[in-house]
Amino acid sequence: MTKVNTNKIIQELTEKLLFLAGVSVQVEVIDLGENTYEVNLSTDDETGLLIGFRGENINAIQTVLGMMLKGQTGEWYRLVVNVGDYREKQEEKLKELATQSADRAVETKEPQPVYNLNASQRRVVHMFLSERNDITTESEGVEPERYLVIKAK
């Protein structure tokens, strides 16, 4: 399947899904390469609805779109759905939290657990803190109680 075709299919599926949900939205699909696509949604008055509590709706839209795309094309693609700059703001907040927790771990020499993160949020923190030489990170526990621990070296 060509890239242009895939972009068009993703756009049409997104528009159809959100039309059925009763949401008026503009859709922009960006090919990030390696079977990964960013789906940017813009709306005048439905931003909060699309994002949902703690990003639950945006994550659900992303999951459903991925399954719809698989059904249409027979292939799995990685989709990242974004509303406004929600994902960027969330990533900045996670990096702030990670920095504060890492600094506290180094200062107190005590492990710092970080709770209430989903798998992709834990990954952002792991990747961000992997650049530091004074701490280590690991995930502990079992879903849905899995959490991140930041430890001084």
PDB file of C-alpha atoms in Angstrom:
ATOM      1  CA  MET A   1       0.000   0.000   0.000  1.00  0.00           C
ATOM      2  CA  THR A   2       1.387   3.397  -0.942  1.00  0.00           C
ATOM      3  CA  LYS A   3       2.075   6.105   1.613  1.00  0.00           C
ATOM      4  CA  VAL A   4      -0.414   8.491  -0.051  1.00  0.00           C
ATOM      5  CA  ASN A   5      -3.049   5.766   0.068  1.00  0.00           C
ATOM      6  CA  THR A   6      -2.389   5.061   3.737  1.00  0.00           C
ATOM      7  CA  ASN A   7      -2.567   8.772   4.603  1.00  0.00           C
ATOM      8  CA  LYS A   8      -5.895   9.032   2.802  1.00  0.00           C
ATOM      9  CA  ILE A   9      -7.314   5.901   4.460  1.00  0.00           C
ATOM     10  CA  ILE A  10      -6.274   7.151   7.927  1.00  0.00           C
ATOM     11  CA  GLN A  11      -7.838  10.549   7.225  1.00  0.00           C
ATOM     12  CA  GLU A  12     -11.109   9.022   5.997  1.00  0.00           C
ATOM     13  CA  LEU A  13     -11.349   6.572   8.914  1.00  0.00           C
ATOM     14  CA  THR A  14     -10.671   9.339  11.428  1.00  0.00           C
ATOM     15  CA  GLU A  15     -13.264  11.636   9.885  1.00  0.00           C
ATOM     16  CA  LYS A  16     -15.835   8.819   9.782  1.00  0.00           C
ATOM     17  CA  LEU A  17     -15.211   7.770  13.398  1.00  0.00           C
ATOM     18  CA  LEU A  18     -15.489  11.305  14.753  1.00  0.00           C
ATOM     19  CA  PHE A  19     -18.498  12.108  12.561  1.00  0.00           C
ATOM     20  CA  LEU A  20     -20.250   9.067  14.070  1.00  0.00           C
ATOM     21  CA  ALA A  21     -19.281  10.381  17.506  1.00  0.00           C
ATOM     22  CA  GLY A  22     -20.922  13.697  16.618  1.00  0.00           C
ATOM     23  CA  VAL A  23     -17.702  15.701  16.717  1.00  0.00           C
ATOM     24  CA  SER A  24     -16.799  18.265  14.073  1.00  0.00           C
ATOM     25  CA  VAL A  25     -13.045  18.107  13.557  1.00  0.00           C
ATOM     26  CA  GLN A  26     -10.295  18.888  11.042  1.00  0.00           C
ATOM     27  CA  VAL A  27      -7.856  16.021  10.477  1.00  0.00           C
ATOM     28  CA  GLU A  28      -4.221  16.231   9.386  1.00  0.00           C
ATOM     29  CA  VAL A  29      -2.221  13.025   8.855  1.00  0.00           C
ATOM     30  CA  ILE A  30       1.580  13.153   8.896  1.00  0.00           C
ATOM     31  CA  ASP A  31       3.727  10.229   7.761  1.00  0.00           C
ATOM     32  CA  LEU A  32       6.573   9.906  10.283  1.00  0.00           C
ATOM     33  CA  GLY A  33       8.145   6.959   8.457  1.00  0.00           C
ATOM     34  CA  GLU A  34       8.540   3.319   9.515  1.00  0.00           C
ATOM     35  CA  ASN A  35       4.752   2.677   9.405  1.00  0.00           C
ATOM     36  CA  THR A  36       4.132   5.440  11.948  1.00  0.00           C
ATOM     37  CA  TYR A  37       1.598   8.213  11.448  1.00  0.00           C
ATOM     38  CA  GLU A  38       0.662  11.245  13.503  1.00  0.00           C
ATOM     39  CA  VAL A  39      -3.021  12.168  13.360  1.00  0.00           C
ATOM     40  CA  ASN A  40      -3.570  15.785  14.404  1.00  0.00           C
ATOM     41  CA  LEU A  41      -7.117  16.777  15.292  1.00  0.00           C
ATOM     42  CA  SER A  42      -8.278  20.382  15.528  1.00  0.00           C
ATOM     43  CA  THR A  43     -11.665  21.524  16.668  1.00  0.00           C
ATOM     44  CA  ASP A  44     -13.130  24.800  17.824  1.00  0.00           C
ATOM     45  CA  ASP A  45     -15.106  23.645  20.834  1.00  0.00           C
ATOM     46  CA  GLU A  46     -14.611  19.898  21.390  1.00  0.00           C
ATOM     47  CA  THR A  47     -10.970  19.782  22.527  1.00  0.00           C
ATOM     48  CA  GLY A  48     -11.776  18.747  26.109  1.00  0.00           C
ATOM     49  CA  LEU A  49     -14.158  16.052  24.910  1.00  0.00           C
ATOM     50  CA  LEU A  50     -11.585  14.615  22.510  1.00  0.00           C
ATOM     51  CA  ILE A  51      -8.853  14.525  25.162  1.00  0.00           C
ATOM     52  CA  GLY A  52     -11.037  13.270  28.015  1.00  0.00           C
ATOM     53  CA  PHE A  53     -10.093  12.756  31.656  1.00  0.00           C
ATOM     54  CA  ARG A  54      -6.305  12.194  31.854  1.00  0.00           C
ATOM     55  CA  GLY A  55      -6.213  11.586  28.099  1.00  0.00           C
ATOM     56  CA  GLU A  56      -8.522   8.564  28.221  1.00  0.00           C
ATOM     57  CA  ASN A  57     -10.564   9.611  25.168  1.00  0.00           C
ATOM     58  CA  ILE A  58      -7.578  10.512  22.996  1.00  0.00           C
ATOM     59  CA  ASN A  59      -5.974   7.157  23.855  1.00  0.00           C
ATOM     60  CA  ALA A  60      -9.235   5.330  23.075  1.00  0.00           C
ATOM     61  CA  ILE A  61      -9.535   7.144  19.724  1.00  0.00           C
ATOM     62  CA  GLN A  62      -5.940   6.135  18.963  1.00  0.00           C
ATOM     63  CA  THR A  63      -6.644   2.471  19.801  1.00  0.00           C
ATOM     64  CA  VAL A  64      -9.896   2.291  17.824  1.00  0.00           C
ATOM     65  CA  LEU A  65      -8.329   4.008  14.801  1.00  0.00           C
ATOM     66  CA  GLY A  66      -5.451   1.542  14.888  1.00  0.00           C
ATOM     67  CA  MET A  67      -7.877  -1.399  14.871  1.00  0.00           C
ATOM     68  CA  MET A  68      -9.988   0.157  12.111  1.00  0.00           C
ATOM     69  CA  LEU A  69      -6.864   0.712  10.011  1.00  0.00           C
ATOM     70  CA  LYS A  70      -5.746  -2.893  10.551  1.00  0.00           C
ATOM     71  CA  GLY A  71      -9.186  -4.069   9.447  1.00  0.00           C
ATOM     72  CA  GLN A  72      -9.038  -1.910   6.328  1.00  0.00           C
ATOM     73  CA  THR A  73      -5.437  -2.593   5.274  1.00  0.00           C
ATOM     74  CA  GLY A  74      -4.559  -5.928   6.891  1.00  0.00           C
ATOM     75  CA  GLU A  75      -1.438  -4.337   8.428  1.00  0.00           C
ATOM     76  CA  TRP A  76      -0.648  -2.829  11.819  1.00  0.00           C
ATOM     77  CA  TYR A  77       0.501   0.785  11.839  1.00  0.00           C
ATOM     78  CA  ARG A  78       1.600   2.898  14.770  1.00  0.00           C
ATOM     79  CA  LEU A  79      -0.743   5.852  15.134  1.00  0.00           C
ATOM     80  CA  VAL A  80      -0.205   8.799  17.456  1.00  0.00           C
ATOM     81  CA  VAL A  81      -3.373  10.858  17.826  1.00  0.00           C
ATOM     82  CA  ASN A  82      -2.868  14.417  19.041  1.00  0.00           C
ATOM     83  CA  VAL A  83      -5.379  17.152  19.826  1.00  0.00           C
ATOM     84  CA  GLY A  84      -3.896  20.648  19.753  1.00  0.00           C
ATOM     85  CA  ASP A  85      -0.544  20.254  21.478  1.00  0.00           C
ATOM     86  CA  TYR A  86      -1.791  17.896  24.217  1.00  0.00           C
ATOM     87  CA  ARG A  87       0.910  15.251  23.694  1.00  0.00           C
ATOM     88  CA  GLU A  88       3.713  17.846  23.767  1.00  0.00           C
ATOM     89  CA  LYS A  89       2.371  19.423  26.977  1.00  0.00           C
ATOM     90  CA  GLN A  90       2.030  15.996  28.591  1.00  0.00           C
ATOM     91  CA  GLU A  91       5.584  15.069  27.622  1.00  0.00           C
ATOM     92  CA  GLU A  92       6.918  18.313  29.137  1.00  0.00           C
ATOM     93  CA  LYS A  93       5.034  17.624  32.395  1.00  0.00           C
ATOM     94  CA  LEU A  94       6.440  14.088  32.487  1.00  0.00           C
ATOM     95  CA  LYS A  95       9.979  15.375  31.945  1.00  0.00           C
ATOM     96  CA  GLU A  96       9.528  17.888  34.773  1.00  0.00           C
ATOM     97  CA  LEU A  97       8.247  15.157  37.085  1.00  0.00           C
ATOM     98  CA  ALA A  98      11.122  12.884  36.038  1.00  0.00           C
ATOM     99  CA  THR A  99      13.733  15.567  36.691  1.00  0.00           C
ATOM    100  CA  GLN A 100      12.297  16.404  40.121  1.00  0.00           C
ATOM    101  CA  SER A 101      12.101  12.732  41.121  1.00  0.00           C
ATOM    102  CA  ALA A 102      15.624  12.000  39.837  1.00  0.00           C
ATOM    103  CA  ASP A 103      17.073  15.000  41.669  1.00  0.00           C
ATOM    104  CA  ARG A 104      15.297  13.910  44.870  1.00  0.00           C
ATOM    105  CA  ALA A 105      16.646  10.344  44.451  1.00  0.00           C
ATOM    106  CA  VAL A 106      20.203  11.656  44.112  1.00  0.00           C
ATOM    107  CA  GLU A 107      19.797  14.081  47.014  1.00  0.00           C
ATOM    108  CA  THR A 108      18.195  11.622  49.465  1.00  0.00           C
ATOM    109  CA  LYS A 109      19.840   8.412  48.152  1.00  0.00           C
ATOM    110  CA  GLU A 110      16.377   6.805  48.439  1.00  0.00           C
ATOM    111  CA  PRO A 111      14.446   5.205  45.561  1.00  0.00           C
ATOM    112  CA  GLN A 112      11.655   7.438  44.282  1.00  0.00           C
ATOM    113  CA  PRO A 113       8.545   5.593  43.089  1.00  0.00           C
ATOM    114  CA  VAL A 114       6.382   7.308  40.467  1.00  0.00           C
ATOM    115  CA  TYR A 115       2.827   5.992  40.289  1.00  0.00           C
ATOM    116  CA  ASN A 116      -0.169   6.430  37.970  1.00  0.00           C
ATOM    117  CA  LEU A 117       1.721   6.344  34.679  1.00  0.00           C
ATOM    118  CA  ASN A 118       0.605   4.230  31.738  1.00  0.00           C
ATOM    119  CA  ALA A 119       3.133   2.219  29.721  1.00  0.00           C
ATOM    120  CA  SER A 120       3.828   4.950  27.173  1.00  0.00           C
ATOM    121  CA  GLN A 121       4.304   7.557  29.915  1.00  0.00           C
ATOM    122  CA  ARG A 122       6.739   5.260  31.755  1.00  0.00           C
ATOM    123  CA  ARG A 123       8.629   4.837  28.479  1.00  0.00           C
ATOM    124  CA  VAL A 124       8.933   8.618  28.037  1.00  0.00           C
ATOM    125  CA  VAL A 125      10.413   8.909  31.549  1.00  0.00           C
ATOM    126  CA  HIS A 126      12.787   5.948  31.023  1.00  0.00           C
ATOM    127  CA  MET A 127      14.035   7.407  27.720  1.00  0.00           C
ATOM    128  CA  PHE A 128      14.390  10.937  29.089  1.00  0.00           C
ATOM    129  CA  LEU A 129      16.305   9.856  32.196  1.00  0.00           C
ATOM    130  CA  SER A 130      18.506   7.389  30.281  1.00  0.00           C
ATOM    131  CA  GLU A 131      20.705  10.386  29.414  1.00  0.00           C
ATOM    132  CA  ARG A 132      21.627  10.877  33.070  1.00  0.00           C
ATOM    133  CA  ASN A 133      24.602   8.989  34.520  1.00  0.00           C
ATOM    134  CA  ASP A 134      23.717   9.463  38.193  1.00  0.00           C
ATOM    135  CA  ILE A 135      20.443   7.492  38.286  1.00  0.00           C
ATOM    136  CA  THR A 136      18.763   4.319  37.024  1.00  0.00           C
ATOM    137  CA  THR A 137      15.103   3.667  36.276  1.00  0.00           C
ATOM    138  CA  GLU A 138      13.060   0.495  36.287  1.00  0.00           C
ATOM    139  CA  SER A 139       9.422  -0.481  36.185  1.00  0.00           C
ATOM    140  CA  GLU A 140       8.106  -2.697  38.960  1.00  0.00           C
ATOM    141  CA  GLY A 141       4.838  -4.429  39.715  1.00  0.00           C
ATOM    142  CA  VAL A 142       2.199  -5.858  37.421  1.00  0.00           C
ATOM    143  CA  GLU A 143      -0.394  -3.956  35.391  1.00  0.00           C
ATOM    144  CA  PRO A 144      -2.539  -2.168  36.362  1.00  0.00           C
ATOM    145  CA  GLU A 145      -0.398  -1.432  39.449  1.00  0.00           C
ATOM    146  CA  ARG A 146       2.880  -1.192  37.525  1.00  0.00           C
ATOM    147  CA  TYR A 147       4.985   1.819  38.516  1.00  0.00           C
ATOM    148  CA  LEU A 148       8.357   3.406  37.860  1.00  0.00           C
ATOM    149  CA  VAL A 149      11.219   3.576  40.352  1.00  0.00           C
ATOM    150  CA  ILE A 150      14.060   6.075  40.037  1.00  0.00           C
ATOM    151  CA  LYS A 151      17.224   5.207  41.998  1.00  0.00           C
ATOM    152  CA  ALA A 152      20.524   6.987  42.542  1.00  0.00           C
ATOM    153  CA  LYS A 153      23.591   5.071  41.307  1.00  0.00           C
TER     154      LYS A 153
END
